[in-house]
Every structure is written in C-alpha cells, then in structure tokens.
Short mmCIF file of C-alpha atoms and ligand atoms in Angstrom, two decimals:
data_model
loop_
_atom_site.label_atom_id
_atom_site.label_comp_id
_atom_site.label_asym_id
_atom_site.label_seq_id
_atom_site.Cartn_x
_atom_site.Cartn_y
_atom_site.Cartn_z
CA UNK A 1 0.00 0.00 0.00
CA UNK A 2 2.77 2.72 0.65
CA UNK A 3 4.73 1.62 -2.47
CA UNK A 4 1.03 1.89 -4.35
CA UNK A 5 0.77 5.56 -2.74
CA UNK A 6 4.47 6.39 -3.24
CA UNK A 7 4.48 5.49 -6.81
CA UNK A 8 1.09 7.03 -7.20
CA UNK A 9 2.61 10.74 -6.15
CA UNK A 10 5.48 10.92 -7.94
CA UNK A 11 3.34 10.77 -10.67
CA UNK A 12 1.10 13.08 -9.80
CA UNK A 13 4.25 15.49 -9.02
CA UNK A 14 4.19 18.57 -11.25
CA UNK A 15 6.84 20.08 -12.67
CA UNK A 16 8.27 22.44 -10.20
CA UNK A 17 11.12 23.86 -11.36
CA UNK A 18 9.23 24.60 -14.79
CA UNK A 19 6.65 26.43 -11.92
CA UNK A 20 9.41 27.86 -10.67
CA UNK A 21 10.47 29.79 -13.79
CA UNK A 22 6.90 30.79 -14.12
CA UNK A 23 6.23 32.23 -11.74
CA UNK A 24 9.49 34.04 -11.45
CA UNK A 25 8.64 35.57 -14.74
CA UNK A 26 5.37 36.27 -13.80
CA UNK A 27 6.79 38.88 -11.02
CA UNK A 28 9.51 39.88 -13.51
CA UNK A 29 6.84 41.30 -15.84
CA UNK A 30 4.24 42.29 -13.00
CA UNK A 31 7.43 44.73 -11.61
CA UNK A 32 8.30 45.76 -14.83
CA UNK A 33 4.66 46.98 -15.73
CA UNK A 34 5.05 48.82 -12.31
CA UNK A 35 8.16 50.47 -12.97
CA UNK A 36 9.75 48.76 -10.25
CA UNK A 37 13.34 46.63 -10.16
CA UNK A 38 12.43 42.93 -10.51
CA UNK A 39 15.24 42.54 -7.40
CA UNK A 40 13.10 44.59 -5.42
CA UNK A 41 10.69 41.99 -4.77
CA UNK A 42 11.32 38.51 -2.65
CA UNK A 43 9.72 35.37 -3.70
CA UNK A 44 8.89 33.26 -0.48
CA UNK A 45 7.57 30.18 -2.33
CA UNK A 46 5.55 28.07 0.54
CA UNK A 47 5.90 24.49 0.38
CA UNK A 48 3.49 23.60 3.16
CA UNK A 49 1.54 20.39 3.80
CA UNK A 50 3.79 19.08 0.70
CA UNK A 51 6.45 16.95 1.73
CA UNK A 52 9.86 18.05 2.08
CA UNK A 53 11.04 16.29 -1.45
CA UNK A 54 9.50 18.88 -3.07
CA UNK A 55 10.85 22.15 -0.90
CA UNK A 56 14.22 20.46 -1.42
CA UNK A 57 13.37 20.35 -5.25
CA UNK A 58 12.71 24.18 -5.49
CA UNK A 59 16.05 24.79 -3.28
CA UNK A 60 17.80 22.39 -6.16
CA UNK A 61 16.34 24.36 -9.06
CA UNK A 62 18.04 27.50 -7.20
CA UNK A 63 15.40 29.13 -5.02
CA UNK A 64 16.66 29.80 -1.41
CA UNK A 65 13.35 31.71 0.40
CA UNK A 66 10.38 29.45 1.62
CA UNK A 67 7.97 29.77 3.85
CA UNK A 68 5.97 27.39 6.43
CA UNK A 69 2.82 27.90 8.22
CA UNK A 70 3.21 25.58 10.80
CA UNK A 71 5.90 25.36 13.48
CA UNK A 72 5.59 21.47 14.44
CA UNK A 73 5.49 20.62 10.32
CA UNK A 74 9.05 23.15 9.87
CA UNK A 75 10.62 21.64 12.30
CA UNK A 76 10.01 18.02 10.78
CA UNK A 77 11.23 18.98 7.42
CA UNK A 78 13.62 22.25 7.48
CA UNK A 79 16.49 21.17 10.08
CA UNK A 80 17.58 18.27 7.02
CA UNK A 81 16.76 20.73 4.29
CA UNK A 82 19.20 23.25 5.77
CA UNK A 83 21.86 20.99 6.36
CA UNK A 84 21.80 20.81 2.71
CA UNK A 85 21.13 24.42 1.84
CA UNK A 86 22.77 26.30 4.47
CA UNK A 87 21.41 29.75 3.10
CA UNK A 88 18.34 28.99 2.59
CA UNK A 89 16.16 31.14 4.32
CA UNK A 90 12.38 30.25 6.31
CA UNK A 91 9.80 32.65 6.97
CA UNK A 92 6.70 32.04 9.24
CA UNK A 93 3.62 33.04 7.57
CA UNK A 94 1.11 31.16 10.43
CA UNK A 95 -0.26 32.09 13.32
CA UNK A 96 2.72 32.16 16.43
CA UNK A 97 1.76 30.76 20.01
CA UNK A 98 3.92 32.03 22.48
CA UNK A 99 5.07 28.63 23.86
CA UNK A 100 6.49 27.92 20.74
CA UNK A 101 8.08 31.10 20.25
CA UNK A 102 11.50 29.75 21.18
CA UNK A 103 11.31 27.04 18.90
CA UNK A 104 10.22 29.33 15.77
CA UNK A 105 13.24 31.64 16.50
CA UNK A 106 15.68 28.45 16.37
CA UNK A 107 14.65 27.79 13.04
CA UNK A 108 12.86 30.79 11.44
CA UNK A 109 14.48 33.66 9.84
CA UNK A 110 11.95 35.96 9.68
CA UNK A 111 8.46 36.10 11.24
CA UNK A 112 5.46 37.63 9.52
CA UNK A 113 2.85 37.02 11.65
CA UNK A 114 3.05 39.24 14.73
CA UNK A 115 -0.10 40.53 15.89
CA UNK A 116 -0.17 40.67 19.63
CA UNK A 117 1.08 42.32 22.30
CA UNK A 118 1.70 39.30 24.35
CA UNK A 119 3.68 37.60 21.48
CA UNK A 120 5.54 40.74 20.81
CA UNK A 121 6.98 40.58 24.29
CA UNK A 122 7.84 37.11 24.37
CA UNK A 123 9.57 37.21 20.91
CA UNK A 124 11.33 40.07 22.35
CA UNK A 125 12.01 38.39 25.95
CA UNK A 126 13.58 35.46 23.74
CA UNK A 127 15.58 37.43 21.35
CA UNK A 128 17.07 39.33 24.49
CA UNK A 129 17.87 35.99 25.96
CA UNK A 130 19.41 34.64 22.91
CA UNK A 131 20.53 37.85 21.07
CA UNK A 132 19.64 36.42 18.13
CA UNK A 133 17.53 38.98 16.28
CA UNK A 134 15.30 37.72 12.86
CA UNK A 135 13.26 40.03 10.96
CA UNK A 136 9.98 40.69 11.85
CA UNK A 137 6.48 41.66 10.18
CA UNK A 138 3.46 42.88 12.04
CA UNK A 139 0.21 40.75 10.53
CA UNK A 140 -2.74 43.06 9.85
CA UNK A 141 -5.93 41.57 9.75
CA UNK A 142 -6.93 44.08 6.70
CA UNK A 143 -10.40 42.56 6.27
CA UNK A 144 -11.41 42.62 10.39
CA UNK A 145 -12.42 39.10 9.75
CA UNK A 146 -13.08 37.52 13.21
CA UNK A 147 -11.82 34.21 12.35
CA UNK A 148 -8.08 35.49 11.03
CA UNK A 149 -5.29 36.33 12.81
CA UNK A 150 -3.75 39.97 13.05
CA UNK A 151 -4.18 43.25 14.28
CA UNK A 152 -6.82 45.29 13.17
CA UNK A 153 -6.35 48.17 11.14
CA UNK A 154 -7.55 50.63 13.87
CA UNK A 155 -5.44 49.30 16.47
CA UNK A 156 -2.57 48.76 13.95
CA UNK A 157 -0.50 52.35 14.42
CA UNK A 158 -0.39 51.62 18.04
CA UNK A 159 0.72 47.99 17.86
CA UNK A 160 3.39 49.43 15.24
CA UNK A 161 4.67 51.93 17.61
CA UNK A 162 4.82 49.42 20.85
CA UNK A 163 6.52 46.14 18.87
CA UNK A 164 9.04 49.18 17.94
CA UNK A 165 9.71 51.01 21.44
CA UNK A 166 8.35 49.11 24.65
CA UNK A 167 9.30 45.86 22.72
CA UNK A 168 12.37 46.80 20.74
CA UNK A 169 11.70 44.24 18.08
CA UNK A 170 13.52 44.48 14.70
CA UNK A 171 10.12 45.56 12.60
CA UNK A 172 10.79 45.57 8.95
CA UNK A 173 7.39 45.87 7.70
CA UNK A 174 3.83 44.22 7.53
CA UNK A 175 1.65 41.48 6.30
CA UNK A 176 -1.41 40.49 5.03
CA UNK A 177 -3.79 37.50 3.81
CA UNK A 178 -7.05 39.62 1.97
CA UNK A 179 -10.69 38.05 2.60
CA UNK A 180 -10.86 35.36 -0.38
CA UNK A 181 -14.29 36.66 -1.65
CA UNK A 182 -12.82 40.31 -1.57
CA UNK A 183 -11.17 42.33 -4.90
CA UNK A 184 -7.27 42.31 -3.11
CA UNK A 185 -6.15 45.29 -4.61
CA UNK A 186 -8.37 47.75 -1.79
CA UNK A 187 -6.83 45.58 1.23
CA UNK A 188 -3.05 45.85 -0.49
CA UNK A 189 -3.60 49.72 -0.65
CA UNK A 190 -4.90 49.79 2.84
CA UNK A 191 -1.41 47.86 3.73
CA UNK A 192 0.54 50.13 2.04
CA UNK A 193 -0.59 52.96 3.64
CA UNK A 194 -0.10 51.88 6.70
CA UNK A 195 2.99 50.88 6.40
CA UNK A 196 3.78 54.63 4.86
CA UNK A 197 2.67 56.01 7.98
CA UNK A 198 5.14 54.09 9.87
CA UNK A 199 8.42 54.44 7.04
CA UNK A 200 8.15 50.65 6.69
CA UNK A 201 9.75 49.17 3.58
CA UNK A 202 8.64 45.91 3.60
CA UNK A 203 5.13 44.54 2.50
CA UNK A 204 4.83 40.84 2.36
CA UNK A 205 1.50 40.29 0.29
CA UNK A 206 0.15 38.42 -2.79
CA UNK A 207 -0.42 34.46 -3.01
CA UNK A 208 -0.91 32.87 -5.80
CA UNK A 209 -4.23 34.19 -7.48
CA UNK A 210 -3.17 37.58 -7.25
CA UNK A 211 0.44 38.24 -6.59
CA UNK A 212 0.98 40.08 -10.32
CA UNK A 213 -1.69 42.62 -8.60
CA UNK A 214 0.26 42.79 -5.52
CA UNK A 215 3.13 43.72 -6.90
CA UNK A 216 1.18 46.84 -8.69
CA UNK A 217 0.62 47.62 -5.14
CA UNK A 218 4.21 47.37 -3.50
CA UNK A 219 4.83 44.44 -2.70
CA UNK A 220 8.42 43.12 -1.51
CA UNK A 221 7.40 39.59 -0.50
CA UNK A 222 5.08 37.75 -2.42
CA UNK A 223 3.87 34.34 -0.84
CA UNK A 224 3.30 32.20 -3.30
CA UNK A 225 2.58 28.23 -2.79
CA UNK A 226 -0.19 26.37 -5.15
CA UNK A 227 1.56 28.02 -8.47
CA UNK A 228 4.71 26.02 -7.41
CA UNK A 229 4.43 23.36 -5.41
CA UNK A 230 0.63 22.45 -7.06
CA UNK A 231 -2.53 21.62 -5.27
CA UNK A 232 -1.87 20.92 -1.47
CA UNK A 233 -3.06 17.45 -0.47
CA UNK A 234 -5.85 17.22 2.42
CA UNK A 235 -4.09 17.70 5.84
C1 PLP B 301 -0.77 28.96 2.24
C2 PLP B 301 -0.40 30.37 2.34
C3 PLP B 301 0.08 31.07 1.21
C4 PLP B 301 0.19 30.44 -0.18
O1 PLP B 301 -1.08 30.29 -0.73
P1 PLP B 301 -1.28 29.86 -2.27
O2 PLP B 301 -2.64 30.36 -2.59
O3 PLP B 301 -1.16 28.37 -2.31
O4 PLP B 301 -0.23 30.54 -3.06
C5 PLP B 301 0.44 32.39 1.38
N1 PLP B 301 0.35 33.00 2.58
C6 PLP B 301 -0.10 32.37 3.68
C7 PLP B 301 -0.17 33.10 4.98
C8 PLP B 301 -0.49 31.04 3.59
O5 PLP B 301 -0.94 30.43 4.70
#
C-alpha cells in the first residue's frame, strides 16, 4: 500500500522547477509593468503540507526563500533541508503561540505574523535571551475578519509603535492574507498605507491568485505556494 501511494505521487508530481520559472517571470513582468526593479521583490515560495522532497526540489532548481505555516510541520522537514542548503532562508507566515516562540526563533528567519502584544513581548524576551535577532512583520488583519489572525487596522499604528519602542523588536514591515471573496487590490492599498505612515519598507503580500496585482501595489514579499508546489493534499 505505501509503495502503491508512493508510486502514485510521484506521478502526480508537477513540474516544479518549470513552476518555478513561471512564476518568477510572472513577477519579472508584474514589476516591470510597475516600474519597479524585478530585485526589489522577494519570492517566499511556501511548500506547506507538501512533503519536504518537493521544498528540497525548489532549493535544487536555485530558489533559497520558503515559507511554512506551521511550526511542528518546519521543524520536521527544514532542520535536514538546511543541512543541505545552508542559506536557505524560512519565513513564518502562520499564526505564532507564544510557547512555541523559542522554537520558531531556532529555526525561522523571519516572522510575519506578529499581531499581539503578548507575542511581541515574548519574541522580544527570547531574542534578548538569545541575542539572536530575525526580521519581523506585524500581521494586519486588513479585512477585520473575526476568524483570522492579526491586528486590526484601527489598532494597527499603536501595535506598530509598541513592537518598535516598549518591545524593541527588529520591525521591517507588515503582512497580510485579503478576505478570499474580496477584490485584493483595496486591502493591499490599505497595507501600504499603513505601512507609509510608519516608514516601513517591507510589504509581504500576494499568493498565488493575485500576486501580479500585488506587486502593482508594492509588494516586496510575495507568498506564493499552489503556483509552485501544485494543489496541497488534504491535511
Ligand atoms: C498557504 C499560504 C500562502 C500560499 O497560498 P497559495 O494560494 O497556495 O499561493 C500564502 N500565505 C499564507 C499566509 C499562507 O498560509
């Protein structure tokens, strides 16, 4: 039966490197349409619920930035992966608890999703202890959907100014995942603006259905995971 399965998915495997190149062409012209430098912009291409074969398949076709949602499923795949690809470089795009925080900073190198005050001051209790600083994004929960993480957009200015002087964390910018029945572009521009307010350079935003449009809005990190890796498979 697990030969049967085994066999069965690595037919079912897409191409990924041929995904790859897509999509990297796909920002390449979205920046260029923009005006902006195709450098400008960071593709964090997220490989999870796939298994690790295929996040080690995008770091062999080149690509070093990836993203996981989950801290138990990184640590299961990414320790071996780096091994292998020391500079490869893993961003948390999920929701953080705070008894995991020192876990996610012994593996992450970036974290995009904080959005509280009481995981603010743990991250920054732990990167005091450790001195080991990784970039961090404040989540904003653009759409005030009760059911998402993030900050709301009314409470977001405050949040900014707090993660940045009680906390002290290193705050490079903001993130955001739109309402899926929503046009994007509105919550990317509300992002933007915010992040404006607060001379923040990064803006980690765009997935796969609309990253070209994200990009048209300012993006710097696109998160992009079904045009790569395919369809995820039921958790
Ligand atoms: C899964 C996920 C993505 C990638 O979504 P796709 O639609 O597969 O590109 C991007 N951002 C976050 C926060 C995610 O959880």
């Amino acid at each position: 039966m697990p030969e049967i399965e085994a066999t069965k998915s690595l037919d079912d495997a897409p191409d990924i490197t041929a995904n790859l190149r897509r999509v990297e062409n796909e920002i390449a012209a979205a920046a260029r349409d923009a005006g902006r430098d195709p450098q400008s912009i960071t593709l964090v291409a997220v490989g999870k619920a796939h298994p690790a074969a295929r996040s080690r398949a995008v770091l062999e076709a080149g690509h070093r930035v990836f993203g996981e949602n989950r801290v138990q499923e990184a640590e299961a795949k990414w320790p071996a992966l780096k091994e292998s690809f020391p500079d490869a470089q893993l961003h948390l795009i999920g929701p953080l608890q705070t008894n995991k925080v020192r876990h996610t900073l012994a593996l992450f190198d970036v974290i995009e999703t904080v959005d509280r005050p009481k995981l603010a001051a743990a991250l920054a209790k732990e990167m005091d202890r450790t001195g080991h600083r990784p970039d961090c994004l404040i989540q904003v929960n653009t759409g005030n959907e009760s059911q998402k993480a993030g900050i709301l957009p009314e409470s977001a200015d405050n949040f900014i100014d707090r993660c940045r002087g009680e906390f002290g964390l290193p705050v490079r910018g903001l993130m955001c995942i739109p309402p899926v029945d929503e046009e994007p572009s509105l919550h990317f521009a509300l992002l933007r603006e915010i992040a404006r307010r607060h001379d923040l350079s990064w803006l980690s935003m765009g997935m796969s259905a609309d990253y070209p449009v994200a990009i048209a809005f300012g993006a710097t990190h696109v998160r992009v995971g079904t045009a790569i890796f395919g369809a995820r498979p039921a958790r």
